[in-house]
Short mmCIF file of C-alpha atoms in Angstrom, two decimals:
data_model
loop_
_atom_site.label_atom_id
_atom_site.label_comp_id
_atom_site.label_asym_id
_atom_site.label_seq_id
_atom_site.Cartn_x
_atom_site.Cartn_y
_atom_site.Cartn_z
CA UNK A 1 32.93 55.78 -116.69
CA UNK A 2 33.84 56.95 -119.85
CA UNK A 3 35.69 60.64 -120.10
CA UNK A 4 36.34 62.89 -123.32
CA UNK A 5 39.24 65.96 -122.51
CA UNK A 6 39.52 68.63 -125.27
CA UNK A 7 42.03 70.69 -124.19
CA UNK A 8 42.00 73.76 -126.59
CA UNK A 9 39.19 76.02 -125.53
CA UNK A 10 39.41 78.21 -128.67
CA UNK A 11 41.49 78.10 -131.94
CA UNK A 12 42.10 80.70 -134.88
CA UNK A 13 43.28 79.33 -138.23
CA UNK A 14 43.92 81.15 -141.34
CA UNK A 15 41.92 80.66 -144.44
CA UNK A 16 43.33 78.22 -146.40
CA UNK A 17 45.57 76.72 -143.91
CA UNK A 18 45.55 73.91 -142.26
CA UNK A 19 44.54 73.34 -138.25
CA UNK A 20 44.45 69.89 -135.74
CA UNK A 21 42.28 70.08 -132.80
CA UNK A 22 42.98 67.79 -129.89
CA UNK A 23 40.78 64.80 -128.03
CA UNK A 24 41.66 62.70 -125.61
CA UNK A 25 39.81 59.91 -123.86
CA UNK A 26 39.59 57.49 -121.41
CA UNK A 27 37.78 54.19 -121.06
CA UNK A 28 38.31 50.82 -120.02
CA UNK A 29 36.19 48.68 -123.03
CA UNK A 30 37.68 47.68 -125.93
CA UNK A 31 34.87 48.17 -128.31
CA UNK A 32 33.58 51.89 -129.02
CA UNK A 33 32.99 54.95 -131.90
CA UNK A 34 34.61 57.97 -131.89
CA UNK A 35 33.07 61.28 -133.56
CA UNK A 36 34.00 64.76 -134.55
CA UNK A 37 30.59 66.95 -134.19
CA UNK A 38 30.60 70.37 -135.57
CA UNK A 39 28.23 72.73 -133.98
CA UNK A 40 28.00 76.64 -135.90
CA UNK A 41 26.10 79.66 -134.51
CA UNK A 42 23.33 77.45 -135.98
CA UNK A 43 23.05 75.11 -132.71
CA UNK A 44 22.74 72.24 -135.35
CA UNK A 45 25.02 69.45 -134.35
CA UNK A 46 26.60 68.31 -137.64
CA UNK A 47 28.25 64.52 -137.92
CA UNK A 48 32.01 65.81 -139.40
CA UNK A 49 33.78 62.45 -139.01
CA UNK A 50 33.74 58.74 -137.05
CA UNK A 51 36.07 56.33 -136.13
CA UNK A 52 35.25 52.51 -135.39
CA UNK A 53 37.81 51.76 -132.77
CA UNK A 54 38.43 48.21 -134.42
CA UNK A 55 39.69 50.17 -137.18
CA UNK A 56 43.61 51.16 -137.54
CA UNK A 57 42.89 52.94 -140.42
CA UNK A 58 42.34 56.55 -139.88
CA UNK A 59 39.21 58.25 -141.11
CA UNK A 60 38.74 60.69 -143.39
CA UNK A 61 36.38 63.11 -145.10
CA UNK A 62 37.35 65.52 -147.77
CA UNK A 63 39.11 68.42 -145.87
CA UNK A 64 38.71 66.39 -142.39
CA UNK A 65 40.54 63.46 -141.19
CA UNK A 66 41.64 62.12 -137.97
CA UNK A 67 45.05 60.79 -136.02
CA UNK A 68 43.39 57.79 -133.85
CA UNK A 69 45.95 56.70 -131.47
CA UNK A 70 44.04 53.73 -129.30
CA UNK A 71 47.29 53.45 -127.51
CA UNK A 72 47.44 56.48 -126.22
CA UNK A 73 43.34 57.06 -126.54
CA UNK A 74 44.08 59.38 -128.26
CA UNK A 75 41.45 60.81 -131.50
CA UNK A 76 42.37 64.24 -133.21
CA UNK A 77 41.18 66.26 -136.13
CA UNK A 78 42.90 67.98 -138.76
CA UNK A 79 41.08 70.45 -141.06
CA UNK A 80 43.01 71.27 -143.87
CA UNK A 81 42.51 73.77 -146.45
CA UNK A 82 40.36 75.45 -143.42
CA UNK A 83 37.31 77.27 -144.78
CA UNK A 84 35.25 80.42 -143.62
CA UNK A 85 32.75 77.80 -143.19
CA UNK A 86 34.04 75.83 -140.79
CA UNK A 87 34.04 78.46 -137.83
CA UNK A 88 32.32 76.85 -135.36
CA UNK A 89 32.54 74.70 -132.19
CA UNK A 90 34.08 71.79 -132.66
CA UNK A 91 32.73 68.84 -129.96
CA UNK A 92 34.56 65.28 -129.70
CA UNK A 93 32.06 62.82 -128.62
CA UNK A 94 32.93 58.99 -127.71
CA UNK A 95 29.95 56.10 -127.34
CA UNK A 96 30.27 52.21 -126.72
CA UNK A 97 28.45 50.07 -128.95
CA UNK A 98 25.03 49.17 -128.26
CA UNK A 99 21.88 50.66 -129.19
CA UNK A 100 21.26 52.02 -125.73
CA UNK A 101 25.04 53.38 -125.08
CA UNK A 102 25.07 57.31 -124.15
CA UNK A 103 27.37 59.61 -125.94
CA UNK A 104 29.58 61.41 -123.52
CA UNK A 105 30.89 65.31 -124.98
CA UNK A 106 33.95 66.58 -124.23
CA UNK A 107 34.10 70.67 -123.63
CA UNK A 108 34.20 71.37 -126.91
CA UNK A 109 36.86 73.37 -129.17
CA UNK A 110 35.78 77.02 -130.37
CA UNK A 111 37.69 77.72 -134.17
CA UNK A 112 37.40 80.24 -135.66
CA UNK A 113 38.66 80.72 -139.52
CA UNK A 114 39.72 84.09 -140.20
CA UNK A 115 40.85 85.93 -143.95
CA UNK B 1 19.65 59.93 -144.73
CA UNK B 2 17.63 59.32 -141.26
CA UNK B 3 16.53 63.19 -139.62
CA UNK B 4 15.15 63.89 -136.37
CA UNK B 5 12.85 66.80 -135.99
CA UNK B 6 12.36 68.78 -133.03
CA UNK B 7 9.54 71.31 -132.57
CA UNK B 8 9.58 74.34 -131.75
CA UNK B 9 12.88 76.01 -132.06
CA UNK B 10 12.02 78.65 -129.89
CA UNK B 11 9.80 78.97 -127.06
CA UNK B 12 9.27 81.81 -124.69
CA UNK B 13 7.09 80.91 -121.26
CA UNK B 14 6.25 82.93 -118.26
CA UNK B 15 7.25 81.31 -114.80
CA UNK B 16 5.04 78.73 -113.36
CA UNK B 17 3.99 77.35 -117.16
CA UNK B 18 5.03 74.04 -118.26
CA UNK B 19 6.21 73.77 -121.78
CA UNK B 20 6.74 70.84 -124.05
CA UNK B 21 9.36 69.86 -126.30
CA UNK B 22 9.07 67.09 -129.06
CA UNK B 23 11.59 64.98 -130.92
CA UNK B 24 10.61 62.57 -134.14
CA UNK B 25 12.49 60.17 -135.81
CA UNK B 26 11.30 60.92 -139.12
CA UNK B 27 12.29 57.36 -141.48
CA UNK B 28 13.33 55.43 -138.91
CA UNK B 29 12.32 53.71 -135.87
CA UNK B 30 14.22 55.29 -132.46
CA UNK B 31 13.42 52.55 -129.34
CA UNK B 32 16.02 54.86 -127.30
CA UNK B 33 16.47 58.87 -127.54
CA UNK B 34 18.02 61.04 -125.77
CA UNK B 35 17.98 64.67 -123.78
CA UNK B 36 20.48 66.65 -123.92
CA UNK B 37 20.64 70.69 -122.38
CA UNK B 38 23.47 72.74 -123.60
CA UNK B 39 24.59 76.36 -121.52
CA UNK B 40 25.86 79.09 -123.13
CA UNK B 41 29.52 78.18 -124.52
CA UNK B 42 29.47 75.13 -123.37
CA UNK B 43 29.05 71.39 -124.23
CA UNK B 44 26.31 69.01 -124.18
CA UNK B 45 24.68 67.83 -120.83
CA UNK B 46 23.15 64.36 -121.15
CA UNK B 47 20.09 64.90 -118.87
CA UNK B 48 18.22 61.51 -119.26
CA UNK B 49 17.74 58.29 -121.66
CA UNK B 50 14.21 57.91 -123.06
CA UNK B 51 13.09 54.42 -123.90
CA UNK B 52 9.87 53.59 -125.57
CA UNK B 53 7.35 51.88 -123.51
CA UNK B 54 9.33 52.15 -120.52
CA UNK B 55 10.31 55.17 -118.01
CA UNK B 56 13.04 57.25 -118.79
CA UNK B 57 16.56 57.33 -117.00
CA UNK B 58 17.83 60.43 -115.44
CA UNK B 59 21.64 61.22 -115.15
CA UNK B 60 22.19 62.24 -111.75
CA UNK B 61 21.03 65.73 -110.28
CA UNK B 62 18.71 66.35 -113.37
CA UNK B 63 15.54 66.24 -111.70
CA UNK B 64 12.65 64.01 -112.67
CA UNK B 65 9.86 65.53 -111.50
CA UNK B 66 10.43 68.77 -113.30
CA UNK B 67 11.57 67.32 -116.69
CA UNK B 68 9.18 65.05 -117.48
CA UNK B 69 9.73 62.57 -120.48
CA UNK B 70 7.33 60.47 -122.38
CA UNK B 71 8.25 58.32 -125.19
CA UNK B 72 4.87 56.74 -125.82
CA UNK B 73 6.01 55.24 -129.67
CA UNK B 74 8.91 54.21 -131.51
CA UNK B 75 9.08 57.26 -133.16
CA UNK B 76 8.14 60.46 -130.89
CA UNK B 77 9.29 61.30 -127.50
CA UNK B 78 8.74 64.56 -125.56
CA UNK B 79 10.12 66.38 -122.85
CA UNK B 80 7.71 68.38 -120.69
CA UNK B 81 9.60 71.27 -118.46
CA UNK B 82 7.31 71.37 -115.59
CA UNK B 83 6.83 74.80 -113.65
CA UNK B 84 9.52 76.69 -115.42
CA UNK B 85 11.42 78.91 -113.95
CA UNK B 86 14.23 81.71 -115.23
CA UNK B 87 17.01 79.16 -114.65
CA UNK B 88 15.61 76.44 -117.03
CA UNK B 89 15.93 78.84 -119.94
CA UNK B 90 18.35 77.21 -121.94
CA UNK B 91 19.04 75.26 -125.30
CA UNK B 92 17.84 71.57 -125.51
CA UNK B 93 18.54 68.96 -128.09
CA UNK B 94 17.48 65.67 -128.47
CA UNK B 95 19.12 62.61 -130.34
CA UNK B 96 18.25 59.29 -131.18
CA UNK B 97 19.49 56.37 -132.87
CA UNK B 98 19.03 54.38 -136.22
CA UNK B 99 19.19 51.14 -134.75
CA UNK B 100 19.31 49.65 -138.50
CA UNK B 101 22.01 51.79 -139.20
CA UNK B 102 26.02 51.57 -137.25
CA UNK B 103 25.85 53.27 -135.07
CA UNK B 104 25.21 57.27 -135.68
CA UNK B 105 23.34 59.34 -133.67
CA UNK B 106 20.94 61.82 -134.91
CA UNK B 107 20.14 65.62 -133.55
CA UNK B 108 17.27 67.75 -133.74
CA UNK B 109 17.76 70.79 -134.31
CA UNK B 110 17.54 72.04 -130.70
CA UNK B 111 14.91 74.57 -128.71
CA UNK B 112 15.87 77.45 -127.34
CA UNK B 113 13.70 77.97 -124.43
CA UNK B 114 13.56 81.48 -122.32
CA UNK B 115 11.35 81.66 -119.50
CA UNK B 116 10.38 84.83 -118.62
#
């Protein structure tokens, strides 16, 4: 069984500044995404980032990119220039390929951006 | 890009009613969704796999005889809460898959159900 540990209940960051939440996992395949899911006071679950595993190259998206370690299953996200916007919780989510393969949460990551 | 839709947002129920939930794939075609109930604060509970034409698959302890789920087409599958009671009130979300796509899932928007 697949297992997703986010260690950081809750994290402030400055506006402006930069902030790296933590994910760690554990699995025995070889062959599996990664994701960074932002969730606001909204409830909407919003895509903020994915990592193929095959790939060494680290993702990234604008302010958001990652530090995949598959060594160490390791998979965190750094925010930079953090952004009033981006208070919200912050949910690292792992899934083996195939169509049917379930997405297993870890606890999630409250951040909150502050002036 | 691919959506989901899920409908309603909000429902309030009195105990004993049975209220239903439904997620769409709106542009693409979802053989496989899922159910998921998220608690106050907390993350995501996978409660069961829905697979069109076929019955659904429970994770373990979710009960199948009071969450019923029906996924009668490729693109629309529903959850039914059976006899509600004040401890189902919670948030549900559902998810499916672009199988044309790699890999992403897709959420609804979730429904934030109180039973009274």
């Amino acid at each position: 069984a697949q297992t997703v540990t986010q260690s950081q209940p809750e994290m402030s960051v400055q506006e402006a500044e930069t902030v790296t939440l933590s994910c760690t996992y554990d699995t025995s395949e070889s062959n599996y995404y990664l994701f960074w899911y932002k969730q606001p006071p909204s409830r909407q679950m919003i895509l903020v980032i994915r990592q193929e595993a095959y790939k060494q190259q680290n993702a990234t998206e604008n302010r958001f990119s990652v530090n995949f370690q598959k060594a160490a299953k390791s998979f965190s996200l750094k925010i930079s220039d953090s952004q009033l916007g981006d208070t919200a919780m912050y949910f690292c989510a792992f899934i083996l390929t195939g169509t049917a393969s379930k997405l297993t949460f870890g606890t999630g990551t409250r951040l909150q951006v502050t002036l | 890009g691919a959506v989901v839709s899920q409908h309603p947002s909000r429902v309030i129920c009195k105990s004993g009613t049975s209220v239903k939930i439904e997620c769409r794939s709106l542009d693409f075609q979802a053989t496989t969704m899922f159910w998921y109930r998220q608690f106050p604060k907390k993350s995501l509970m996978l409660m069961a796999t829905s697979n069109e034409g076929s019955k659904a698959t429970y994770e373990q302890g979710v009960e199948k005889d009071k969450f019923l789920i029906n996924h009668a087409s490729l693109t629309l599958s529903t959850l039914t809460v059976t006899s509600a009671h004040p401890e189902d009130s919670s948030f549900y979300i559902c998810s499916a898959r672009d199988p044309g796509v790699d890999s992403p899932l897709h959420f609804g928007n979730g429904t934030r159900l109180t039973v009274t």
